[in-house]
Amino acid sequence: MESQDLRKAGLKVTLPRIKVLEILESAQQRHMSAEDVYKALLEMGEEIGLATVYRVLTQFEGAGLVSRLSIEGGHAVFELEDGSHHDHLLCVRCNQIEEFIDEVIEQRQRAIAAEKGFQMTDHSLYIYGICRNCQS
Amino acid sequence: MESQDLRKAGLKVTLPRIKVLEILESAQQRHMSAEDVYKALLEMGEEIGLATVYRVLTQFEGAGLVSRLSIEGGHAVFELEDGSHHDHLLCVRCNQIEEFIDEVIEQRQRAIAAEKGFQMTDHSLYIYGICRNCQS
DNA sequence: AATATAAATGAAAACCTTTCTCATTTACAC
DNA sequence: GTGTAAATGAGAAAGGTTTTCATTTATATT
């Protein structure tokens, strides 16, 4: 029942929003660009404009329903927010994305922010590399 | 004697390259976007095209003279390469950038990449927050 | 159930940073 | 000095994202 999530987020329940949420929840890939979502909608037979996809994703981000990753190379990808913070490993060959959490790193980051007098609001850590499959 | 640095890097010694290097070395801000460099050149009375600034910065990056930081929000900033790897703390209010190194984090990153079967090529860590000055 | 109103949408244009094209100029090797 | 490959400038193009504005839609109100 996606409508509930939308309502809870203070967003009107509209077809584009329902469909985008559906895509994100049922997609085989957890990380999708706006373009990916747009194409998935088309395949689903929904004629929703790309501008609307961008708007909806941005609103979802504001509402805490998704997070935006600003990958190197310009375009952003989105993932459903599940409450668990994590960082990312990106394959520079196949663009596959893996997630990881490391409490030691988290802790060190907090310590560094404190040390420098920063009130930390966020952080982003990307490890770039060649994944197992692409090393052959 | 910037010409030496350029020659060593295998780059022809041209006015745009000398001037861009001069800007980077003498700038009050260590982190500059292509646009920043371009404007500084104009103020200096040098009529160097923006496209050239981009080209020169990209070549400098290739030559190891500067590093490119891909800050969230689209545009890149460059810093003179001094051989020391480091990560960055960014103030979300005033955009000031501080640098830090943490060997524990570096180590954990290597360990995580290895664990996931990734051959690490690079990594980027940004801590976002409000700096001491902006907290008042 | 009908209506009013503010919000959401679609399509296309605008934006912004960065890259490319191509004719012209320049640095450097000979 | 001269030739040649490389570098430059100006503007066009690219690519992802946002904005504009007229039209449609969801929801609160009668």
Short mmCIF file of C-alpha atoms (C1' of nucleotides) in Angstrom, two decimals:
data_model
loop_
_atom_site.label_atom_id
_atom_site.label_comp_id
_atom_site.label_asym_id
_atom_site.label_seq_id
_atom_site.Cartn_x
_atom_site.Cartn_y
_atom_site.Cartn_z
CA MET A 1 0.00 0.00 0.00
CA GLU A 2 2.21 2.75 -1.27
CA SER A 3 -0.44 5.41 -0.86
CA GLN A 4 0.07 5.28 2.88
CA ASP A 5 3.76 5.99 2.55
CA LEU A 6 2.99 8.96 0.35
CA ARG A 7 0.36 10.35 2.63
CA LYS A 8 2.60 9.92 5.62
CA ALA A 9 5.26 11.84 3.76
CA GLY A 10 2.81 14.69 3.24
CA LEU A 11 2.60 14.14 -0.48
CA LYS A 12 -0.59 13.97 -2.49
CA VAL A 13 -1.29 10.53 -3.80
CA THR A 14 -0.87 10.79 -7.54
CA LEU A 15 -0.33 8.24 -10.22
CA PRO A 16 3.25 9.27 -11.03
CA ARG A 17 4.24 9.05 -7.39
CA ILE A 18 2.60 5.68 -6.90
CA LYS A 19 4.21 4.28 -10.01
CA VAL A 20 7.68 5.59 -9.25
CA LEU A 21 7.47 4.10 -5.79
CA GLU A 22 6.35 0.82 -7.30
CA ILE A 23 9.30 0.79 -9.66
CA LEU A 24 11.74 1.44 -6.88
CA GLU A 25 10.26 -1.27 -4.71
CA SER A 26 10.08 -3.93 -7.37
CA ALA A 27 13.18 -3.14 -9.40
CA GLN A 28 15.83 -5.77 -9.83
CA GLN A 29 18.47 -3.08 -9.34
CA ARG A 30 18.48 -1.26 -6.05
CA HIS A 31 20.24 1.77 -7.52
CA MET A 32 18.49 3.59 -10.31
CA SER A 33 19.04 6.88 -12.09
CA ALA A 34 16.12 9.11 -13.00
CA GLU A 35 16.56 7.90 -16.55
CA ASP A 36 16.39 4.27 -15.41
CA VAL A 37 13.14 4.94 -13.57
CA TYR A 38 11.75 6.77 -16.57
CA LYS A 39 12.55 3.88 -18.88
CA ALA A 40 11.08 1.37 -16.47
CA LEU A 41 7.87 3.42 -16.43
CA LEU A 42 7.72 3.41 -20.21
CA GLU A 43 8.18 -0.35 -20.28
CA MET A 44 5.37 -0.58 -17.79
CA GLY A 45 3.21 1.40 -20.19
CA GLU A 46 3.07 4.52 -18.05
CA GLU A 47 3.58 7.75 -19.94
CA ILE A 48 5.12 9.84 -17.24
CA GLY A 49 7.42 12.68 -18.21
CA LEU A 50 11.07 12.68 -17.31
CA ALA A 51 10.68 16.04 -15.59
CA THR A 52 8.06 14.53 -13.35
CA VAL A 53 10.34 11.63 -12.53
CA TYR A 54 13.01 14.07 -11.45
CA ARG A 55 10.52 16.05 -9.42
CA VAL A 56 9.09 12.99 -7.76
CA LEU A 57 12.50 11.58 -6.89
CA THR A 58 13.56 14.90 -5.43
CA GLN A 59 10.40 15.05 -3.35
CA PHE A 60 10.93 11.50 -2.19
CA GLU A 61 14.40 12.45 -1.15
CA GLY A 62 13.05 15.40 0.81
CA ALA A 63 10.49 13.14 2.41
CA GLY A 64 13.13 10.62 3.36
CA LEU A 65 11.72 7.89 1.14
CA VAL A 66 14.85 7.62 -0.99
CA SER A 67 18.47 8.71 -0.84
CA ARG A 68 20.35 10.28 -3.66
CA LEU A 69 23.89 9.17 -4.41
CA SER A 70 26.00 11.66 -6.30
CA ILE A 71 28.26 9.37 -8.19
CA GLU A 72 31.35 10.68 -9.86
CA GLY A 73 30.66 11.34 -13.51
CA GLY A 74 27.71 13.61 -13.29
CA HIS A 75 24.50 11.73 -12.89
CA ALA A 76 22.77 10.79 -9.67
CA VAL A 77 21.26 7.48 -8.67
CA PHE A 78 18.56 6.84 -6.13
CA GLU A 79 17.95 4.04 -3.67
CA LEU A 80 15.00 3.30 -1.44
CA GLU A 81 15.69 4.52 2.05
CA ASP A 82 15.56 1.68 4.54
CA GLY A 83 16.84 3.56 7.52
CA SER A 84 20.22 1.90 7.49
CA HIS A 85 23.12 4.14 6.77
CA HIS A 86 25.75 2.63 4.52
CA ASP A 87 28.51 3.54 2.15
CA HIS A 88 29.22 2.36 -1.38
CA LEU A 89 31.70 0.46 -3.47
CA LEU A 90 31.45 1.15 -7.19
CA CYS A 91 32.83 -0.90 -10.01
CA VAL A 92 34.41 1.45 -12.53
CA ARG A 93 33.98 -1.11 -15.30
CA CYS A 94 30.41 -2.36 -14.97
CA ASN A 95 29.00 0.35 -12.69
CA GLN A 96 27.67 -2.23 -10.28
CA ILE A 97 27.21 -0.84 -6.80
CA GLU A 98 27.76 -2.69 -3.55
CA GLU A 99 27.00 -1.43 -0.11
CA PHE A 100 28.88 -1.74 3.11
CA ILE A 101 28.90 -0.44 6.63
CA ASP A 102 31.94 -0.07 8.77
CA GLU A 103 31.49 1.10 12.29
CA VAL A 104 35.18 1.89 12.68
CA ILE A 105 35.03 4.31 9.78
CA GLU A 106 31.81 5.84 11.07
CA GLN A 107 33.41 6.42 14.42
CA ARG A 108 36.56 7.92 13.02
CA GLN A 109 34.50 10.30 10.92
CA ARG A 110 32.61 11.51 13.93
CA ALA A 111 35.86 11.97 15.79
CA ILE A 112 37.42 13.94 12.94
CA ALA A 113 34.40 16.22 12.58
CA ALA A 114 34.45 16.91 16.30
CA GLU A 115 38.18 17.53 16.27
CA LYS A 116 37.83 20.10 13.50
CA GLY A 117 34.90 21.79 15.19
CA PHE A 118 32.42 20.68 12.54
CA GLN A 119 28.86 19.85 13.35
CA MET A 120 28.57 16.91 10.97
CA THR A 121 25.40 16.85 8.89
CA ASP A 122 26.28 14.12 6.46
CA HIS A 123 29.10 12.28 4.84
CA SER A 124 29.72 10.30 1.74
CA LEU A 125 32.28 7.64 1.11
CA TYR A 126 32.76 5.95 -2.21
CA ILE A 127 35.36 3.31 -2.89
CA TYR A 128 36.01 2.95 -6.60
CA GLY A 129 37.52 -0.18 -8.02
CA ILE A 130 37.21 -3.17 -10.27
CA CYS A 131 34.84 -5.80 -9.02
CA ARG A 132 35.59 -9.50 -8.96
CA ASN A 133 33.64 -10.19 -12.14
CA CYS A 134 35.39 -7.49 -14.09
CA GLN A 135 38.91 -8.46 -13.10
CA SER A 136 39.20 -11.48 -15.35
CA MET B 1 59.85 28.63 -12.18
CA GLU B 2 56.66 27.01 -13.33
CA SER B 3 58.04 26.21 -16.76
CA GLN B 4 60.14 23.48 -15.23
CA ASP B 5 57.10 21.80 -13.69
CA LEU B 6 55.34 21.89 -17.02
CA ARG B 7 58.28 20.53 -18.95
CA LYS B 8 58.76 17.80 -16.39
CA ALA B 9 55.13 16.90 -16.84
CA GLY B 10 55.68 16.54 -20.57
CA LEU B 11 53.58 19.58 -21.41
CA LYS B 12 54.59 22.34 -23.75
CA VAL B 13 55.23 25.60 -21.98
CA THR B 14 52.44 27.89 -23.09
CA LEU B 15 51.07 31.08 -21.67
CA PRO B 16 47.74 29.61 -20.59
CA ARG B 17 49.44 26.79 -18.75
CA ILE B 18 51.89 29.09 -17.01
CA LYS B 19 49.16 31.45 -15.97
CA VAL B 20 46.83 28.77 -14.68
CA LEU B 21 49.63 27.30 -12.63
CA GLU B 22 50.43 30.77 -11.31
CA ILE B 23 46.83 31.27 -10.26
CA LEU B 24 46.72 27.96 -8.46
CA GLU B 25 49.97 28.62 -6.66
CA SER B 26 49.19 32.13 -5.57
CA ALA B 27 45.46 31.87 -4.94
CA GLN B 28 44.12 32.66 -1.52
CA GLN B 29 41.79 29.65 -1.83
CA ARG B 30 43.40 26.27 -2.25
CA HIS B 31 40.31 24.81 -3.92
CA MET B 32 39.16 26.40 -7.14
CA SER B 33 36.64 25.51 -9.81
CA ALA B 34 37.43 25.98 -13.49
CA GLU B 35 35.19 29.02 -13.40
CA ASP B 36 37.13 30.43 -10.43
CA VAL B 37 40.40 30.03 -12.28
CA TYR B 38 38.89 31.58 -15.38
CA LYS B 39 37.69 34.62 -13.45
CA ALA B 40 41.03 34.99 -11.71
CA LEU B 41 42.69 35.01 -15.12
CA LEU B 42 40.35 37.72 -16.34
CA GLU B 43 41.10 39.82 -13.27
CA MET B 44 44.76 39.34 -14.01
CA GLY B 45 44.14 40.70 -17.49
CA GLU B 46 44.70 37.40 -19.27
CA GLU B 47 42.18 36.62 -21.98
CA ILE B 48 42.23 32.87 -21.80
CA GLY B 49 39.15 30.96 -22.89
CA LEU B 50 37.16 28.88 -20.46
CA ALA B 51 37.55 25.84 -22.68
CA THR B 52 41.29 26.21 -22.40
CA VAL B 53 41.08 26.46 -18.65
CA TYR B 54 39.18 23.18 -18.58
CA ARG B 55 41.67 21.56 -20.91
CA VAL B 56 44.64 22.77 -18.96
CA LEU B 57 43.20 21.66 -15.65
CA THR B 58 42.40 18.24 -17.07
CA GLN B 59 45.93 17.94 -18.42
CA PHE B 60 47.35 19.03 -15.10
CA GLU B 61 45.29 16.35 -13.44
CA GLY B 62 46.64 13.77 -15.87
CA ALA B 63 50.14 14.99 -15.22
CA GLY B 64 49.66 14.77 -11.47
CA LEU B 65 50.03 18.49 -10.92
CA VAL B 66 46.52 18.92 -9.53
CA SER B 67 43.74 16.73 -8.17
CA ARG B 68 40.13 17.05 -9.07
CA LEU B 69 37.51 16.87 -6.35
CA SER B 70 34.01 15.98 -7.45
CA ILE B 71 31.99 17.86 -4.92
CA GLU B 72 28.33 17.14 -4.53
CA GLY B 73 26.31 19.56 -6.60
CA GLY B 74 27.79 19.07 -10.00
CA HIS B 75 30.89 21.14 -10.44
CA ALA B 76 34.43 20.06 -9.79
CA VAL B 77 37.13 21.89 -7.89
CA PHE B 78 40.85 21.52 -8.27
CA GLU B 79 43.70 21.68 -5.80
CA LEU B 80 47.44 21.71 -6.32
CA GLU B 81 48.81 18.24 -5.82
CA ASP B 82 51.35 18.12 -3.04
CA GLY B 83 51.81 14.39 -2.94
CA SER B 84 49.86 13.91 0.25
CA HIS B 85 46.65 11.99 -0.03
CA HIS B 86 43.88 13.44 2.07
CA ASP B 87 40.13 13.61 2.42
CA HIS B 88 37.86 16.60 2.85
CA LEU B 89 35.51 18.26 5.26
CA LEU B 90 33.11 20.72 3.64
CA CYS B 91 31.13 23.42 5.33
CA VAL B 92 27.61 23.37 3.91
CA ARG B 93 27.10 27.02 4.86
CA CYS B 94 30.22 28.80 3.67
CA ASN B 95 31.65 26.12 1.35
CA GLN B 96 34.99 26.30 3.06
CA ILE B 97 36.99 23.12 2.64
CA GLU B 98 39.30 21.57 5.19
CA GLU B 99 41.54 18.61 4.67
CA PHE B 100 42.37 15.67 6.85
CA ILE B 101 44.10 12.34 6.75
CA ASP B 102 43.19 9.36 8.84
CA GLU B 103 45.26 6.27 8.51
CA VAL B 104 42.68 4.14 10.30
CA ILE B 105 40.07 5.02 7.69
CA GLU B 106 42.52 4.41 4.87
CA GLN B 107 43.27 1.01 6.24
CA ARG B 108 39.66 0.05 6.74
CA GLN B 109 38.91 1.06 3.17
CA ARG B 110 41.62 -1.17 1.84
CA ALA B 111 40.34 -4.00 3.98
CA ILE B 112 36.76 -3.56 2.80
CA ALA B 113 37.75 -3.44 -0.86
CA ALA B 114 39.76 -6.62 -0.42
CA GLU B 115 36.93 -8.31 1.45
CA LYS B 116 34.49 -7.54 -1.36
CA GLY B 117 36.92 -8.68 -4.02
CA PHE B 118 37.42 -5.19 -5.38
CA GLN B 119 40.70 -4.02 -6.79
CA MET B 120 40.54 -0.50 -5.40
CA THR B 121 41.44 2.24 -7.84
CA ASP B 122 40.37 5.25 -5.88
CA HIS B 123 38.13 6.47 -3.15
CA SER B 124 36.51 9.66 -2.05
CA LEU B 125 35.36 10.63 1.37
CA TYR B 126 33.60 13.85 2.15
CA ILE B 127 32.34 14.86 5.53
CA TYR B 128 29.69 17.57 5.29
CA GLY B 129 28.88 19.79 8.21
CA ILE B 130 28.77 23.25 9.67
CA CYS B 131 32.16 24.67 10.47
CA ARG B 132 33.02 26.40 13.71
CA ASN B 133 32.60 29.89 12.24
CA CYS B 134 29.19 29.15 10.80
CA GLN B 135 27.74 27.63 13.95
CA SER B 136 27.23 30.91 15.78
"C1'" DA C 1 -21.96 14.64 -5.19
"C1'" DA C 2 -20.40 19.19 -7.02
"C1'" DT C 3 -17.03 22.78 -6.57
"C1'" DA C 4 -13.10 25.57 -5.43
"C1'" DT C 5 -8.29 25.81 -4.79
"C1'" DA C 6 -3.81 24.71 -4.37
"C1'" DA C 7 -0.75 21.40 -5.98
"C1'" DA C 8 0.96 18.25 -9.61
"C1'" DT C 9 1.89 17.21 -14.35
"C1'" DG C 10 3.66 17.25 -19.34
"C1'" DA C 11 6.22 19.24 -22.90
"C1'" DA C 12 9.44 22.05 -24.22
"C1'" DA C 13 12.65 25.42 -23.23
"C1'" DA C 14 16.26 26.86 -20.29
"C1'" DC C 15 20.29 25.89 -17.45
"C1'" DC C 16 24.90 24.73 -16.10
"C1'" DT C 17 28.97 22.61 -16.27
"C1'" DT C 18 31.93 20.42 -19.26
"C1'" DT C 19 33.55 18.76 -23.79
"C1'" DC C 20 34.09 18.99 -28.70
"C1'" DT C 21 34.91 21.03 -33.34
"C1'" DC C 22 37.58 23.40 -36.34
"C1'" DA C 23 40.05 27.15 -38.06
"C1'" DT C 24 44.02 29.75 -36.42
"C1'" DT C 25 48.12 30.33 -33.68
"C1'" DT C 26 52.13 28.81 -31.18
"C1'" DA C 27 56.03 26.06 -29.20
"C1'" DC C 28 59.70 23.41 -30.13
"C1'" DA C 29 62.75 20.21 -32.94
"C1'" DC C 30 65.58 20.34 -36.81
"C1'" DG D 1 64.39 30.21 -39.84
"C1'" DT D 2 61.05 26.59 -40.95
"C1'" DG D 3 58.03 22.75 -40.62
"C1'" DT D 4 55.02 20.09 -37.94
"C1'" DA D 5 52.48 18.62 -34.36
"C1'" DA D 6 50.32 20.45 -30.54
"C1'" DA D 7 47.68 24.18 -28.24
"C1'" DT D 8 44.31 27.78 -28.36
"C1'" DG D 9 39.85 30.52 -28.87
"C1'" DA D 10 35.19 30.92 -29.94
"C1'" DG D 11 31.27 28.99 -30.33
"C1'" DA D 12 28.51 24.99 -30.79
"C1'" DA D 13 27.19 20.74 -28.67
"C1'" DA D 14 26.47 17.51 -25.08
"C1'" DG D 15 24.39 15.52 -20.98
"C1'" DG D 16 22.00 15.68 -16.90
"C1'" DT D 17 18.80 18.35 -14.41
"C1'" DT D 18 15.58 22.21 -13.49
"C1'" DT D 19 12.27 25.66 -14.79
"C1'" DT D 20 8.27 27.65 -17.12
"C1'" DC D 21 3.63 27.77 -18.04
"C1'" DA D 22 -0.63 26.14 -19.49
"C1'" DT D 23 -3.46 22.20 -18.29
"C1'" DT D 24 -4.95 18.55 -15.29
"C1'" DT D 25 -5.75 16.44 -10.85
"C1'" DA D 26 -6.19 15.50 -5.77
"C1'" DT D 27 -8.25 16.89 -1.83
"C1'" DA D 28 -10.84 20.08 1.33
"C1'" DT D 29 -15.21 22.31 1.46
"C1'" DT D 30 -19.96 22.91 0.56
#
